[in-house]
mmCIF file of C-alpha atoms and ligand atoms in Angstrom:
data_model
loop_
_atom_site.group_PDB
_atom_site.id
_atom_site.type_symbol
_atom_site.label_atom_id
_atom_site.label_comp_id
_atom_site.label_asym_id
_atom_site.label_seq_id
_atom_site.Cartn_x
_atom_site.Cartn_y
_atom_site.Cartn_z
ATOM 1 C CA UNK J 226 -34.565 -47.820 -42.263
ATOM 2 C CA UNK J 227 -35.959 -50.385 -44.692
ATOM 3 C CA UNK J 228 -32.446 -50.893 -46.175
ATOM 4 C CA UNK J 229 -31.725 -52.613 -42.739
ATOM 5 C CA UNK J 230 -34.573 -54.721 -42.686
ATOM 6 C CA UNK J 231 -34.161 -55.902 -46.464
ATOM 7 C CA UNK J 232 -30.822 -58.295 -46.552
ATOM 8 C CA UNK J 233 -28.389 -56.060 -48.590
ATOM 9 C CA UNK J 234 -27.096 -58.816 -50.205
ATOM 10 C CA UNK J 235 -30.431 -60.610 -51.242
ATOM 11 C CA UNK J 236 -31.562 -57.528 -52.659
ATOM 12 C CA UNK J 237 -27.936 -57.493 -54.913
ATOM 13 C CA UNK J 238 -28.239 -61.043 -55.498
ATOM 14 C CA UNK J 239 -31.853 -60.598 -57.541
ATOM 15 C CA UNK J 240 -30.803 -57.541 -59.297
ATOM 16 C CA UNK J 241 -27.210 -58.932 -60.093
ATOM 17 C CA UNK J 242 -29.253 -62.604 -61.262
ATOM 18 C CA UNK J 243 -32.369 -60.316 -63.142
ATOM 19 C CA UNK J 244 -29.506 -58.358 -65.102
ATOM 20 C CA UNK J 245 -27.391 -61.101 -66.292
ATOM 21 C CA UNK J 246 -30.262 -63.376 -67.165
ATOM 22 C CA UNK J 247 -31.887 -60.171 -69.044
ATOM 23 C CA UNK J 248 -28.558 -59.239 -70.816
ATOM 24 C CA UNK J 249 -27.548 -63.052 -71.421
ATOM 25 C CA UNK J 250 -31.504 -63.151 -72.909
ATOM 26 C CA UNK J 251 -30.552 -59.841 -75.305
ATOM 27 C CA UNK J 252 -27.361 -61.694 -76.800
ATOM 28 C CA UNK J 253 -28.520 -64.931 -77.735
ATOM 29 C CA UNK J 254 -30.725 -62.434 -79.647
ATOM 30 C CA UNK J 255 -28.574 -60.706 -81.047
ATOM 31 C CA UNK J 256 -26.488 -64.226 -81.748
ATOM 32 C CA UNK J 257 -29.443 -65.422 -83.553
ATOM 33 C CA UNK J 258 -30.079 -62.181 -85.269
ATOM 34 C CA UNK J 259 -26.592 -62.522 -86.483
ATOM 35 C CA UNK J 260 -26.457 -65.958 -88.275
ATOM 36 C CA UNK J 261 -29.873 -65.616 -89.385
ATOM 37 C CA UNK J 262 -28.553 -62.089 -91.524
ATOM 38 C CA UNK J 263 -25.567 -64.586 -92.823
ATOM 39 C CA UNK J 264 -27.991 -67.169 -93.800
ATOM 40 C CA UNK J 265 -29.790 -64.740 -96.076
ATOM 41 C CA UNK J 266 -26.351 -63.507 -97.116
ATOM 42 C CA UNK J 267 -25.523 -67.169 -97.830
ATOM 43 C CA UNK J 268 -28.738 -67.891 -99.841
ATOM 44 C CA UNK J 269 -28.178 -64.412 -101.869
ATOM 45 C CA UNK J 270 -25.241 -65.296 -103.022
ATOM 46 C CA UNK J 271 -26.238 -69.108 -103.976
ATOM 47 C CA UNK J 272 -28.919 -67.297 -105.922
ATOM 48 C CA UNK J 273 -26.687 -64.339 -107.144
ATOM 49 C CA UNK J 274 -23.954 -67.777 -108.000
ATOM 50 C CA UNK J 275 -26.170 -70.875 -108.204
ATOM 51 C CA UNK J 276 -28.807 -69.609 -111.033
ATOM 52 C CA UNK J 277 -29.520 -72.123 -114.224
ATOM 53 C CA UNK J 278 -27.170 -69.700 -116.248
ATOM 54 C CA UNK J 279 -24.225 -69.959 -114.024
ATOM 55 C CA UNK J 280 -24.505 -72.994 -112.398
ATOM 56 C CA UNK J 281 -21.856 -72.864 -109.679
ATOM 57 C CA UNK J 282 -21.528 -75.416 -107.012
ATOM 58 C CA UNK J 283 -21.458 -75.128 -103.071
ATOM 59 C CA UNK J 284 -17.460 -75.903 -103.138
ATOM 60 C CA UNK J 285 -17.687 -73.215 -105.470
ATOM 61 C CA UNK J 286 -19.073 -70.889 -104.005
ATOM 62 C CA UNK J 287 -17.438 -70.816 -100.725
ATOM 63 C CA UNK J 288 -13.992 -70.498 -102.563
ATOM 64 C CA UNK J 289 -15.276 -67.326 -104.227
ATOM 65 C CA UNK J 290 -13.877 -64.163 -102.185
ATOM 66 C CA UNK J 291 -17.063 -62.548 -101.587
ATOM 67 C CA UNK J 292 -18.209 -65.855 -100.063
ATOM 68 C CA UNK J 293 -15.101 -65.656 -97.511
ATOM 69 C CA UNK J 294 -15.510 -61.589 -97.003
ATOM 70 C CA UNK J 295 -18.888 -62.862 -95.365
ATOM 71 C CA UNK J 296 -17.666 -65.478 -93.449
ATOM 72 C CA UNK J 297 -15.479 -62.809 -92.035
ATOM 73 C CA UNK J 298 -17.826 -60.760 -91.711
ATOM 74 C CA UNK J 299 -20.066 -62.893 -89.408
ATOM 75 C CA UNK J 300 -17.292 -64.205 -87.188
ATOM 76 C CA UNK J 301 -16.246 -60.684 -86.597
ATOM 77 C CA UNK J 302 -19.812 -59.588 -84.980
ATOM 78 C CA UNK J 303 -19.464 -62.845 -83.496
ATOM 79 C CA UNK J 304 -16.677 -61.677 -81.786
ATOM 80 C CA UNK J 305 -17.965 -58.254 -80.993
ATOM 81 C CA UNK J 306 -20.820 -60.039 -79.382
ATOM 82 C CA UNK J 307 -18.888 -62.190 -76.444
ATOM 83 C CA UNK J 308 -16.194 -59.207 -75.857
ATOM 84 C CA UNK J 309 -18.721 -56.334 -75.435
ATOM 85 C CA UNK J 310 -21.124 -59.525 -73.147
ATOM 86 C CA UNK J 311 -17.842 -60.017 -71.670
ATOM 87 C CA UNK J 312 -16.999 -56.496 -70.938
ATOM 88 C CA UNK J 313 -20.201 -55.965 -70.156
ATOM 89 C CA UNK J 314 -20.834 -58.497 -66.914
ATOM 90 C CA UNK J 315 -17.579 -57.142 -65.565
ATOM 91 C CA UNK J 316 -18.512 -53.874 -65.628
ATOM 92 C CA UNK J 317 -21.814 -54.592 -64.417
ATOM 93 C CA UNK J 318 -20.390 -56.937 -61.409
ATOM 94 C CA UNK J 319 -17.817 -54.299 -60.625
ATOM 95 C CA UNK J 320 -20.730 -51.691 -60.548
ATOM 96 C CA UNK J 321 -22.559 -53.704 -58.217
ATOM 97 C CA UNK J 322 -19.825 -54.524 -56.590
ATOM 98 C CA UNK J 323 -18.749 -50.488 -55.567
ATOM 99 C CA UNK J 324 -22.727 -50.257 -54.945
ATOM 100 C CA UNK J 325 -23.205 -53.097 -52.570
ATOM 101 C CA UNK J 326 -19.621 -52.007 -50.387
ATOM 102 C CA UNK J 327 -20.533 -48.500 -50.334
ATOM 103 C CA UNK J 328 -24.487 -49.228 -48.941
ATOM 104 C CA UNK J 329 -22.762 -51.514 -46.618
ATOM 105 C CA UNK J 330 -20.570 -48.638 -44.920
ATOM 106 C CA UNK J 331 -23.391 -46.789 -45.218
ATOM 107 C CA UNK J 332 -25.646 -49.133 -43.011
ATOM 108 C CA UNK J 333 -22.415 -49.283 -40.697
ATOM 109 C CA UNK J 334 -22.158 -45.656 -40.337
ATOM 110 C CA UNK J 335 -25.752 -45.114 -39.747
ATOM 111 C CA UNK J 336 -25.897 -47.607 -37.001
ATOM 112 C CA UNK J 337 -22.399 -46.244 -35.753
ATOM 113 C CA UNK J 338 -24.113 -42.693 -35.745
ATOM 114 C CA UNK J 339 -27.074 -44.045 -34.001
ATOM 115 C CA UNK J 340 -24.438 -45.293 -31.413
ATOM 116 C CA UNK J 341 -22.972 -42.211 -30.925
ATOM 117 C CA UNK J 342 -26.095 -40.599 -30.188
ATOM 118 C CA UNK J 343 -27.210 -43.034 -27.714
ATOM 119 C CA UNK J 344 -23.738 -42.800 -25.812
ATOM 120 C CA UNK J 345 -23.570 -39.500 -25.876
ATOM 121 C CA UNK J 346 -26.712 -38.406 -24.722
ATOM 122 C CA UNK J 347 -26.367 -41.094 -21.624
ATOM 123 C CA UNK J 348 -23.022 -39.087 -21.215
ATOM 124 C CA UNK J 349 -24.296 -35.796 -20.823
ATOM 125 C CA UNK J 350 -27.236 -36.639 -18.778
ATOM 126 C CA UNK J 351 -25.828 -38.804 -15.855
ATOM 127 C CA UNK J 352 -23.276 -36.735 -15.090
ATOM 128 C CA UNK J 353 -25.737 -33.022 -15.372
ATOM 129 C CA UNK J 354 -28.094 -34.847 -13.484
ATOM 130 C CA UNK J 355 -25.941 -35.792 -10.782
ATOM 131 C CA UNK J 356 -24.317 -32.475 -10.937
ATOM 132 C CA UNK J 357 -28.208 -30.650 -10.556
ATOM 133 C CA UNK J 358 -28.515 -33.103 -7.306
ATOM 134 C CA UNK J 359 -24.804 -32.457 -5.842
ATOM 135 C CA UNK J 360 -25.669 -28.628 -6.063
ATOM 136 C CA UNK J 361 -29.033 -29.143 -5.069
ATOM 137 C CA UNK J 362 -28.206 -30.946 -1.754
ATOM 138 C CA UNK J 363 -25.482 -28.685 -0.797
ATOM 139 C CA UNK J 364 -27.816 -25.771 -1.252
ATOM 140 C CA UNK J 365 -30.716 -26.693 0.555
ATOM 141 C CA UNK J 366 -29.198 -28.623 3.588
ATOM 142 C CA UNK J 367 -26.726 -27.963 6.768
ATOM 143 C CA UNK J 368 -24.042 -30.702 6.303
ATOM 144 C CA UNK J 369 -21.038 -31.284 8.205
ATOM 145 C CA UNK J 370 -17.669 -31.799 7.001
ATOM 146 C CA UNK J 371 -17.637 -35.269 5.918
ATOM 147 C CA UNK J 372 -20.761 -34.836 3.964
ATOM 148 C CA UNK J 373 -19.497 -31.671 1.867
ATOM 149 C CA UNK J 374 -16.195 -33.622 0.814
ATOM 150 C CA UNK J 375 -18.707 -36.168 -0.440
ATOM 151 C CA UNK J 376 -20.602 -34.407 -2.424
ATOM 152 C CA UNK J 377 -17.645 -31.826 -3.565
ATOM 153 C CA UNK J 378 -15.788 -35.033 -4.407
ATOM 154 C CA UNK J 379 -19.017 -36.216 -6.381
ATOM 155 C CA UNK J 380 -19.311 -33.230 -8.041
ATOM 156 C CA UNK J 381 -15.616 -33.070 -9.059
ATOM 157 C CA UNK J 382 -16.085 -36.389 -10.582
ATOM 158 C CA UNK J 383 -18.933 -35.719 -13.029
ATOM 159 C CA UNK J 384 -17.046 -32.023 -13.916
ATOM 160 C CA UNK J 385 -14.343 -34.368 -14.547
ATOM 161 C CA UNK J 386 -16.223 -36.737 -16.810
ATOM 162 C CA UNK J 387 -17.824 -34.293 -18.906
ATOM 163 C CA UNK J 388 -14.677 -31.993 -19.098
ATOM 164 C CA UNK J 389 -13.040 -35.462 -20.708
ATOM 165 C CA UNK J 390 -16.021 -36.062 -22.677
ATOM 166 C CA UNK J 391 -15.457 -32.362 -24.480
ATOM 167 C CA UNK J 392 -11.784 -32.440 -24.668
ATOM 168 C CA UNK J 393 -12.598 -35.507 -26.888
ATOM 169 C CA UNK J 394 -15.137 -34.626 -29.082
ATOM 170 C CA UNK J 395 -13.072 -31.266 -29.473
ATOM 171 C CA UNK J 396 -9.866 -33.446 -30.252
ATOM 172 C CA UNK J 397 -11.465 -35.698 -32.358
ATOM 173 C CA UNK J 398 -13.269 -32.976 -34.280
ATOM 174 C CA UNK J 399 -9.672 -31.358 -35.026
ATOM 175 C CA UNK J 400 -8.211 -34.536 -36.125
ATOM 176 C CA UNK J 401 -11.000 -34.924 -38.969
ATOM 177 C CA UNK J 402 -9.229 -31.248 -40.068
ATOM 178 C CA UNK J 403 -5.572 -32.688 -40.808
ATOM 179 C CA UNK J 404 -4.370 -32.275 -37.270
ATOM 180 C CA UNK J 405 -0.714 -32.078 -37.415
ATOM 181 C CA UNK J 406 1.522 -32.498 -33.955
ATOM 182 C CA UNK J 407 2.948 -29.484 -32.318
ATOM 183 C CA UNK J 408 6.123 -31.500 -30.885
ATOM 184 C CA UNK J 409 7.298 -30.201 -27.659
ATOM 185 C CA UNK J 410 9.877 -32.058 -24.611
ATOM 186 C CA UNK J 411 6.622 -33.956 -23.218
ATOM 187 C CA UNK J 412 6.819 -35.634 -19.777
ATOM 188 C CA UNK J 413 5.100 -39.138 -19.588
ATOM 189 C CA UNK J 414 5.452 -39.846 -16.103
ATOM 190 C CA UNK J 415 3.854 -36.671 -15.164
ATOM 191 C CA UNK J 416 1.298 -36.910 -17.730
ATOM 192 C CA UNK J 417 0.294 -40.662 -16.181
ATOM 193 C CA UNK J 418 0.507 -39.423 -13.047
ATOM 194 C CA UNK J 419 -1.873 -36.539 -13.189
ATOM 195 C CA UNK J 420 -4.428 -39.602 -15.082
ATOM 196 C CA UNK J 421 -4.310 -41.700 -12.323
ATOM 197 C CA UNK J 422 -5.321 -38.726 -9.965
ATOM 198 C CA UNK J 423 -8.180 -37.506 -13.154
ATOM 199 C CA UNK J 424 -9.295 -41.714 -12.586
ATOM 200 C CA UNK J 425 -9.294 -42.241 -8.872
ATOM 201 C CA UNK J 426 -11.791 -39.424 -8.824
ATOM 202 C CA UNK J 427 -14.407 -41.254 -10.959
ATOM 203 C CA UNK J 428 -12.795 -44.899 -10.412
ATOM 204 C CA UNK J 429 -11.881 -44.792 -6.787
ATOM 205 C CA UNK J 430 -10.329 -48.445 -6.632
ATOM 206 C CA UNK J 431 -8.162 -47.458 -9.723
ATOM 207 C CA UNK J 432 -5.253 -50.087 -9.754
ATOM 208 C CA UNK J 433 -2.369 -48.776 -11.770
ATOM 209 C CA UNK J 434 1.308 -49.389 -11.678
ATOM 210 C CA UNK J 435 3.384 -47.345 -13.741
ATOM 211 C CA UNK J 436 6.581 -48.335 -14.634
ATOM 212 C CA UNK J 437 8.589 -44.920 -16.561
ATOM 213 C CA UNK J 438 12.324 -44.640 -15.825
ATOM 214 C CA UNK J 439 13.253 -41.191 -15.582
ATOM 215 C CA UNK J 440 15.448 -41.700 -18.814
ATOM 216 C CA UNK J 441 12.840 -42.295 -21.309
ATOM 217 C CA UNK J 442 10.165 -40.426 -19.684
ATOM 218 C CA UNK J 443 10.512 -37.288 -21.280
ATOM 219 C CA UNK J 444 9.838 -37.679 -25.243
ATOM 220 C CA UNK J 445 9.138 -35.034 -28.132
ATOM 221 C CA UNK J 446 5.341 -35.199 -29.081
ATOM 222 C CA UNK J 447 2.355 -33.177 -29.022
ATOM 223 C CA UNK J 448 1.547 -32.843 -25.272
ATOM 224 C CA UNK J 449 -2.550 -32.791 -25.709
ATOM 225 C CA UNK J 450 -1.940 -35.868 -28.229
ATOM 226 C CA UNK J 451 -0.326 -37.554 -25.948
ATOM 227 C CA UNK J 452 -2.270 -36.787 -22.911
ATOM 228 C CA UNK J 453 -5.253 -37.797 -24.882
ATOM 229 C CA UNK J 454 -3.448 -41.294 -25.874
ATOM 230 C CA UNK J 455 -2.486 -42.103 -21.968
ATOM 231 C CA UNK J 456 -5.833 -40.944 -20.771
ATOM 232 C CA UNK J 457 -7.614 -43.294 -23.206
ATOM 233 C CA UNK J 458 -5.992 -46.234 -22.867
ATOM 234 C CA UNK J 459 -6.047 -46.079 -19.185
ATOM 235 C CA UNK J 460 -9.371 -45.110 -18.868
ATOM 236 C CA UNK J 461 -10.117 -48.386 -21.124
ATOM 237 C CA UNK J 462 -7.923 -50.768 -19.175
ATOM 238 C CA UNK J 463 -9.698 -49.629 -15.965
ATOM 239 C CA UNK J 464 -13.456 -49.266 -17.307
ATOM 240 C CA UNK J 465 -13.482 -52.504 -19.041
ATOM 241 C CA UNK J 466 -11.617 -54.497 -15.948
ATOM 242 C CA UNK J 467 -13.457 -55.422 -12.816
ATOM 243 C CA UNK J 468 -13.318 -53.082 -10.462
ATOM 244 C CA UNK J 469 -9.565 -53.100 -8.588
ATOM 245 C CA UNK J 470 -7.859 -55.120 -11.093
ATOM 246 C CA UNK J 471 -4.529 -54.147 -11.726
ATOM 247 C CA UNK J 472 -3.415 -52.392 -14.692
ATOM 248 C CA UNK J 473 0.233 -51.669 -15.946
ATOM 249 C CA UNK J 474 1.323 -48.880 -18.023
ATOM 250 C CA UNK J 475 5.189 -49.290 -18.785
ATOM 251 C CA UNK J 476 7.054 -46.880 -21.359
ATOM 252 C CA UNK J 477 10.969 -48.433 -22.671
ATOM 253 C CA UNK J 478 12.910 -47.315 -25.400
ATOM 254 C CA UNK J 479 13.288 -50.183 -28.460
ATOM 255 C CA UNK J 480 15.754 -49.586 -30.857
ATOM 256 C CA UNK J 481 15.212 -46.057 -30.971
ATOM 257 C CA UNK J 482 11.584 -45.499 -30.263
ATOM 258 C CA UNK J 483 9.388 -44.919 -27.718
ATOM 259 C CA UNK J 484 7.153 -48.149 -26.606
ATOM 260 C CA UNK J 485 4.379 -47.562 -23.968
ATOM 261 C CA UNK J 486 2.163 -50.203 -23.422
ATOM 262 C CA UNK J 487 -0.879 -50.298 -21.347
ATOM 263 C CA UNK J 488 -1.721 -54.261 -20.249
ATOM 264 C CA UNK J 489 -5.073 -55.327 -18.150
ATOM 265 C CA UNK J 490 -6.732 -58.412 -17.052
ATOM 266 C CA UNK J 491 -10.059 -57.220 -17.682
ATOM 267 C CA UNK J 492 -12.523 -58.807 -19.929
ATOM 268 C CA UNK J 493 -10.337 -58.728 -23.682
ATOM 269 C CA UNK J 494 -11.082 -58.205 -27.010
ATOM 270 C CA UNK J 495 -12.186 -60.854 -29.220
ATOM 271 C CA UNK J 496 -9.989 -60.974 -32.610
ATOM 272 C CA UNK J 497 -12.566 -59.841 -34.804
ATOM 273 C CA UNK J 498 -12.783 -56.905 -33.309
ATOM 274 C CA UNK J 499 -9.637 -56.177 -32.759
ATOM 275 C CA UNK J 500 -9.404 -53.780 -36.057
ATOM 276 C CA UNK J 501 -12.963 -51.882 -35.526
ATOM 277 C CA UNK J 502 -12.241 -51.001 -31.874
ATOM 278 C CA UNK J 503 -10.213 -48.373 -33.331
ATOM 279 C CA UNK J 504 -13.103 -47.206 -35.966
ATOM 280 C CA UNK J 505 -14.722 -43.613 -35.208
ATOM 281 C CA UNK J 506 -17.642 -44.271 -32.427
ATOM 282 C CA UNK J 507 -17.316 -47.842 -32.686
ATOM 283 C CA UNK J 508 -18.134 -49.596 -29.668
ATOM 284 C CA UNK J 509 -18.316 -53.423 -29.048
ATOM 285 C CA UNK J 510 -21.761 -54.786 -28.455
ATOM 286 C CA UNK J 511 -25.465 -52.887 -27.956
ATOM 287 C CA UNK J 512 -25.234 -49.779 -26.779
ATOM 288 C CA UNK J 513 -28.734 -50.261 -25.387
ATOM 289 C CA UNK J 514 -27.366 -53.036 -23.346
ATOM 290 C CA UNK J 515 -24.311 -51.818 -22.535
ATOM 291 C CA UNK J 516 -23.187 -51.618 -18.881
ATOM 292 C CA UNK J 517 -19.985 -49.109 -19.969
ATOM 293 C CA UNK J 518 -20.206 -45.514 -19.952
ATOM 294 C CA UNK J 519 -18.421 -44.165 -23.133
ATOM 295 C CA UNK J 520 -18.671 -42.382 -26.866
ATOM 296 C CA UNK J 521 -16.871 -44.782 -28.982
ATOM 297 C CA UNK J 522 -14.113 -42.199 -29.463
ATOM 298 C CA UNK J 523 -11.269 -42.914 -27.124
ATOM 299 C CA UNK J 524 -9.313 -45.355 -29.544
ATOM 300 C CA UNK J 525 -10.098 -43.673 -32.717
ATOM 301 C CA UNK J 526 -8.242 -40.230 -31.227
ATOM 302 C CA UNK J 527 -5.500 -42.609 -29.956
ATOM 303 C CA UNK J 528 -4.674 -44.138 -33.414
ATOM 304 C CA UNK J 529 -5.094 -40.899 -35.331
ATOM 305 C CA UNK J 530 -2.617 -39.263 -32.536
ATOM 306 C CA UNK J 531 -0.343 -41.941 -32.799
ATOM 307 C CA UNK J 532 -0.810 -42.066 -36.750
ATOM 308 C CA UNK J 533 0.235 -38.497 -36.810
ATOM 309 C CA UNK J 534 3.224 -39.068 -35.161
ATOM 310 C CA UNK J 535 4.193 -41.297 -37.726
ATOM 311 C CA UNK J 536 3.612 -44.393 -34.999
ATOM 312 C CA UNK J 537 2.128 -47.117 -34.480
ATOM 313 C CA UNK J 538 -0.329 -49.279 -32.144
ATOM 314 C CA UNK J 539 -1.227 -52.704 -31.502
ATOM 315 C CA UNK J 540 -3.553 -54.467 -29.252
ATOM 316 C CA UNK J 541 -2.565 -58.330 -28.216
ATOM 317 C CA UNK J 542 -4.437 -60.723 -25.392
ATOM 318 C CA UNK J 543 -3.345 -60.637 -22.364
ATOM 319 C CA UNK J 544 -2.697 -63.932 -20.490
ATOM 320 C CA UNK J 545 -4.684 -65.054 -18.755
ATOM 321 C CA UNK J 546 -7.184 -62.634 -19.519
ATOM 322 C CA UNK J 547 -7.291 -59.067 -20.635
ATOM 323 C CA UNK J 548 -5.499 -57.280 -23.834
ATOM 324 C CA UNK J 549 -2.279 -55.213 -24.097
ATOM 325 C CA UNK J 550 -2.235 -52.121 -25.730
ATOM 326 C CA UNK J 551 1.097 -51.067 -27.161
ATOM 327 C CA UNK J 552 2.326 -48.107 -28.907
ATOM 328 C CA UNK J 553 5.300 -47.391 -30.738
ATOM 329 C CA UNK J 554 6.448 -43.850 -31.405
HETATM 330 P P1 ADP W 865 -15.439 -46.269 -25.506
HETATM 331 O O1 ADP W 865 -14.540 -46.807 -24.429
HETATM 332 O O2 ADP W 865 -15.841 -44.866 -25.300
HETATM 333 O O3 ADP W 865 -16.579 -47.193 -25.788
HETATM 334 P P2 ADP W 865 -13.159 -46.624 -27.274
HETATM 335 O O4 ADP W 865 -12.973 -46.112 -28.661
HETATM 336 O O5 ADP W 865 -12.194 -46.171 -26.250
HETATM 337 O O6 ADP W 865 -14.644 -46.223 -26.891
HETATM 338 O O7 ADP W 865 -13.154 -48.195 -27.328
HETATM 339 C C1 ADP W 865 -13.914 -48.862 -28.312
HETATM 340 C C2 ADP W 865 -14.368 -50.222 -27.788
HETATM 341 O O8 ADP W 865 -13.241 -51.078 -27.642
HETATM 342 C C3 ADP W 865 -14.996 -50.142 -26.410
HETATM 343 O O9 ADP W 865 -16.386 -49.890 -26.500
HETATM 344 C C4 ADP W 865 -14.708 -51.520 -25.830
HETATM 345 O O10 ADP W 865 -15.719 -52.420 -26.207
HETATM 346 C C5 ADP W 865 -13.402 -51.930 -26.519
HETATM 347 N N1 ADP W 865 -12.226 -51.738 -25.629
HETATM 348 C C6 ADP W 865 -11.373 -50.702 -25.628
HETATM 349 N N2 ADP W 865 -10.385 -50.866 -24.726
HETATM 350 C C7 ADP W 865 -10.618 -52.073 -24.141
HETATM 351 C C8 ADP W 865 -9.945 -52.830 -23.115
HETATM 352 N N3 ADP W 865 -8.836 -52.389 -22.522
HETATM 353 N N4 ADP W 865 -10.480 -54.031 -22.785
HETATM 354 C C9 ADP W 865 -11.594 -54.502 -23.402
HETATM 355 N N5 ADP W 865 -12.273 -53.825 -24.353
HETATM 356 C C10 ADP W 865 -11.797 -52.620 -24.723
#
């Protein structure tokens, strides 16, 4: 797209410099224009005043009250002049201003689209592909035992991963509509629980402790919201850890709300990202370098869950590595 190849803000810089050199050009103009009509003003009046017959003098003259009406006159244009310049580079550097910030999230959204795409196709394919295989092995060959629980357990895995993948693009599709929560008694052990056993199957050295005491583990929230918030953090703290790293997800109560917090030690988040992660299909990095399978959607559907259940979540660094994800509900 050639408004990625031209620099946005050179491009604003020469048209921002062109227009306030042209309109700075068209009111010293004007400025001119101005005191040379009250010079001629001035000299009709000397005439009008000044003739042999009448001879006033130049004290004279600028005592009488059509002399001082003129005066006025100018320095009143004068004025008009530097307001409406004034009033004019604002507006002009506010206009810019709204057009430069809106073709930057443009250029952002384009390139987060173009993401998207990437990711998403890799996410369908790998996991169709290695379905076709799985089905085609089992199909054509006489296995024993051991070999069938393989390739079931394979095949479970990438139903797995692309049953996630739609569940999110569904739930983030419904939370562009005004999703609103449907609370219900939800049980967060179970719900971790049943995660851990959806991530062993495509994560087999899956290290998670979970720390719920039975008396905050059941809260009122939207069960798919919050399965969708434990799934996604999880999933994160695992994917973006080396493999068999431990991961904690604990869940206390704090002065009346919920607080579940999901730590690794896996490879962090630098600070500057640490608002974007949460952006719609932002990912950190080139996604045509990236080693991580993923859309870009997990943390966007956890904030907007958490968001709609009037909470709130954080990410911190973990020490001595990693990042801690906690929300507050
Ligand atoms: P996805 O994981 O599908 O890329 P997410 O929205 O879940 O999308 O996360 C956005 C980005 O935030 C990820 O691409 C990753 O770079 C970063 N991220 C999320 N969770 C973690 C984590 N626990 N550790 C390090 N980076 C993370």
């Amino acid at each position: 797209m050639l408004i990625n190849k031209i620099s946005l803000r050179g491009l604003t810089t020469v048209v921002l410099v062109y227009m306030v050199f042209a309109f700075g050009w068209w009111a010293v103009q004007l400025w001119r224009e101005n005191d040379r009509v009250f010079k001629l003003s001035e000299e009709l009046l000397e005439r009008k005043y000044g003739g042999p017959n009448r001879g006033i003098n130049l004290t004279e003259l600028r005592a009488t009250a059509e002399y001082k009406e003129l005066i006025d006159r100018q320095e009143k244009h004068q004025r008009m002049i530097f307001a409406e310049g004034v009033f004019f580079t604002l507006c002009l550097g506010f206009g810019l201003y709204v057009i430069n910030r809106a073709a930057k999230r443009e250029v952002v959204l384009a390139r987060q689209r173009r993401n998207f795409l990437l990711s998403i196709t890799h996410e369908l394919k790998s996991p169709i592909a290695s379905l076709r295989l799985t089905m085609e092995t089992l199909s054509r060959r006489t296995l024993n035992r051991d070999q069938m629980e393989t390739l079931c357990n394979n095949g479970l895995r990438d139903a797995t991963r692309l049953q996630n993948l739609v569940e999110d693009l569904l739930l983030a599709a419904r939370l562009e509509d005004n999703w609103s929560p449907h609370p219900e008694p939800v049980d967060l052990l179970q719900i971790a629980q049943d995660c851990v056993i959806n991530l062993k199957t495509r994560f087999p050295k899956t290290n998670i402790n979970i720390d719920i005491p039975d008396a905050f583990s059941t809260i009122l929230a939207d069960k798919s919201g919050m399965t969708a918030v434990v799934q996604n953090l999880l999933e994160n703290a695992v994917k973006y850890s080396p493999s068999g790293t431990p991961v904690q997800l604990s869940v206390r109560q704090i002065q009346g709300k919920t607080q579940l917090v999901v730590s690794d030690e896996g490879v962090g988040i630098p600070n500057s990202e640490k608002l974007a992660i949460f952006d719609k299909f932002y990912r950190i990095g080139n996604e045509e370098t990236r080693q991580t399978t993923g859309t870009g959607l997990g943390l966007y559907i956890v904030k907007q869950v958490v968001e709609a259940h009037h909470g709130k979540i954080t990410v911190t660094d973990n020490r001595p590595a990693g990042s801690i994800f906690t929300v507050e509900i």
